[in-house]
mmCIF file of C-alpha atoms in Angstrom:
data_model
loop_
_atom_site.group_PDB
_atom_site.id
_atom_site.type_symbol
_atom_site.label_atom_id
_atom_site.label_comp_id
_atom_site.label_asym_id
_atom_site.label_seq_id
_atom_site.Cartn_x
_atom_site.Cartn_y
_atom_site.Cartn_z
ATOM 1 C CA MET A 395 15.379 -46.940 -9.456
ATOM 2 C CA SER A 396 18.481 -44.789 -8.925
ATOM 3 C CA ASP A 397 21.712 -45.455 -10.799
ATOM 4 C CA ARG A 398 23.344 -46.574 -7.549
ATOM 5 C CA GLU A 399 20.474 -48.951 -6.784
ATOM 6 C CA GLN A 400 20.741 -50.362 -10.299
ATOM 7 C CA THR A 401 24.489 -50.864 -9.823
ATOM 8 C CA PHE A 402 23.802 -52.593 -6.475
ATOM 9 C CA GLN A 403 21.277 -54.950 -8.084
ATOM 10 C CA THR A 404 23.726 -55.817 -10.887
ATOM 11 C CA VAL A 405 26.569 -56.416 -8.407
ATOM 12 C CA LYS A 406 24.224 -58.550 -6.288
ATOM 13 C CA ALA A 407 23.339 -60.644 -9.356
ATOM 14 C CA GLN A 408 27.059 -61.095 -10.118
ATOM 15 C CA ILE A 409 27.663 -62.294 -6.542
ATOM 16 C CA GLU A 410 25.005 -65.023 -6.674
ATOM 17 C CA PRO A 411 27.044 -67.674 -8.572
ATOM 18 C CA PHE A 412 29.823 -67.220 -5.987
ATOM 19 C CA ASN A 413 27.484 -67.149 -2.959
ATOM 20 C CA LYS A 414 27.947 -70.768 -1.894
ATOM 21 C CA LYS A 415 26.762 -70.085 1.669
ATOM 22 C CA GLY A 416 23.471 -68.470 0.616
ATOM 23 C CA VAL A 417 24.270 -65.227 2.453
ATOM 24 C CA ASN A 418 21.663 -62.450 2.184
ATOM 25 C CA ILE A 419 23.448 -59.737 0.191
ATOM 26 C CA VAL A 420 23.136 -56.208 1.607
ATOM 27 C CA GLU A 421 25.319 -53.081 1.470
ATOM 28 C CA THR A 422 27.274 -54.131 4.561
ATOM 29 C CA THR A 423 27.956 -57.726 3.463
ATOM 30 C CA THR A 424 31.704 -58.361 3.587
ATOM 31 C CA PHE A 425 33.480 -60.498 1.008
ATOM 32 C CA GLN A 426 35.981 -61.994 3.449
ATOM 33 C CA GLY A 427 33.946 -62.291 6.653
ATOM 34 C CA ASP A 428 30.374 -62.926 5.505
ATOM 35 C CA LEU A 429 30.911 -64.663 2.169
ATOM 36 C CA GLU A 430 34.205 -66.291 3.247
ATOM 37 C CA TRP A 431 35.761 -65.960 -0.207
ATOM 38 C CA ASP A 432 39.313 -67.091 -0.839
ATOM 39 C CA SER A 433 41.682 -65.176 -3.113
ATOM 40 C CA LEU A 434 40.810 -67.270 -6.193
ATOM 41 C CA THR A 435 37.087 -66.579 -5.768
ATOM 42 C CA VAL A 436 37.833 -62.871 -5.365
ATOM 43 C CA MET A 437 39.862 -62.845 -8.595
ATOM 44 C CA ASP A 438 37.099 -64.641 -10.521
ATOM 45 C CA PHE A 439 34.477 -62.273 -9.111
ATOM 46 C CA VAL A 440 36.529 -59.159 -9.903
ATOM 47 C CA ALA A 441 36.932 -60.382 -13.487
ATOM 48 C CA ALA A 442 33.151 -60.847 -13.744
ATOM 49 C CA ILE A 443 32.514 -57.324 -12.391
ATOM 50 C CA GLU A 444 35.106 -55.811 -14.742
ATOM 51 C CA ASP A 445 33.484 -57.561 -17.717
ATOM 52 C CA GLU A 446 29.939 -56.619 -16.667
ATOM 53 C CA PHE A 447 30.689 -52.915 -16.218
ATOM 54 C CA ASP A 448 33.611 -52.576 -18.699
ATOM 55 C CA ILE A 449 35.930 -51.192 -16.012
ATOM 56 C CA VAL A 450 39.306 -52.059 -14.461
ATOM 57 C CA ILE A 451 39.606 -52.478 -10.701
ATOM 58 C CA THR A 452 43.235 -52.100 -9.653
ATOM 59 C CA MET A 453 44.857 -54.294 -7.015
ATOM 60 C CA ASN A 454 45.098 -51.239 -4.720
ATOM 61 C CA MET A 455 41.352 -50.642 -5.067
ATOM 62 C CA GLN A 456 40.622 -54.302 -4.412
ATOM 63 C CA ALA A 457 42.600 -54.131 -1.176
ATOM 64 C CA GLU A 458 40.435 -51.233 0.064
ATOM 65 C CA ILE A 459 37.044 -52.741 -0.854
ATOM 66 C CA GLU A 460 35.653 -54.839 1.992
ATOM 67 C CA THR A 461 31.865 -54.552 1.606
ATOM 68 C CA VAL A 462 29.325 -54.774 -1.197
ATOM 69 C CA GLY A 463 28.430 -51.100 -0.672
ATOM 70 C CA GLN A 464 32.068 -50.057 -1.085
ATOM 71 C CA LEU A 465 32.231 -52.044 -4.321
ATOM 72 C CA VAL A 466 29.054 -50.379 -5.638
ATOM 73 C CA ASP A 467 30.557 -46.944 -4.891
ATOM 74 C CA ALA A 468 33.832 -47.896 -6.598
ATOM 75 C CA VAL A 469 32.012 -49.187 -9.700
ATOM 76 C CA ASP A 470 29.994 -45.962 -9.924
ATOM 77 C CA ARG A 471 33.190 -43.860 -9.597
ATOM 78 C CA LEU A 472 34.959 -45.867 -12.291
ATOM 79 C CA ARG A 473 32.013 -45.594 -14.673
ATOM 80 C CA ALA A 474 31.670 -41.804 -14.243
#
């Protein structure tokens, strides 16, 4: 399993407690459109991701991240 695939699987596992609609999580899944998360859910999820990977995701980065794949790429960049 590649590092990116491992990051994707970890992110996917972090999404599950917040996935109230039971959406199938793939690279192109959007947080706003597909998962229909409100701002509070996003903040809780970002905190979980930051804790899991020991990183900080800035507000500017959060504004640019719309899909699961974009988040995986951002996590990998921040961990490098």
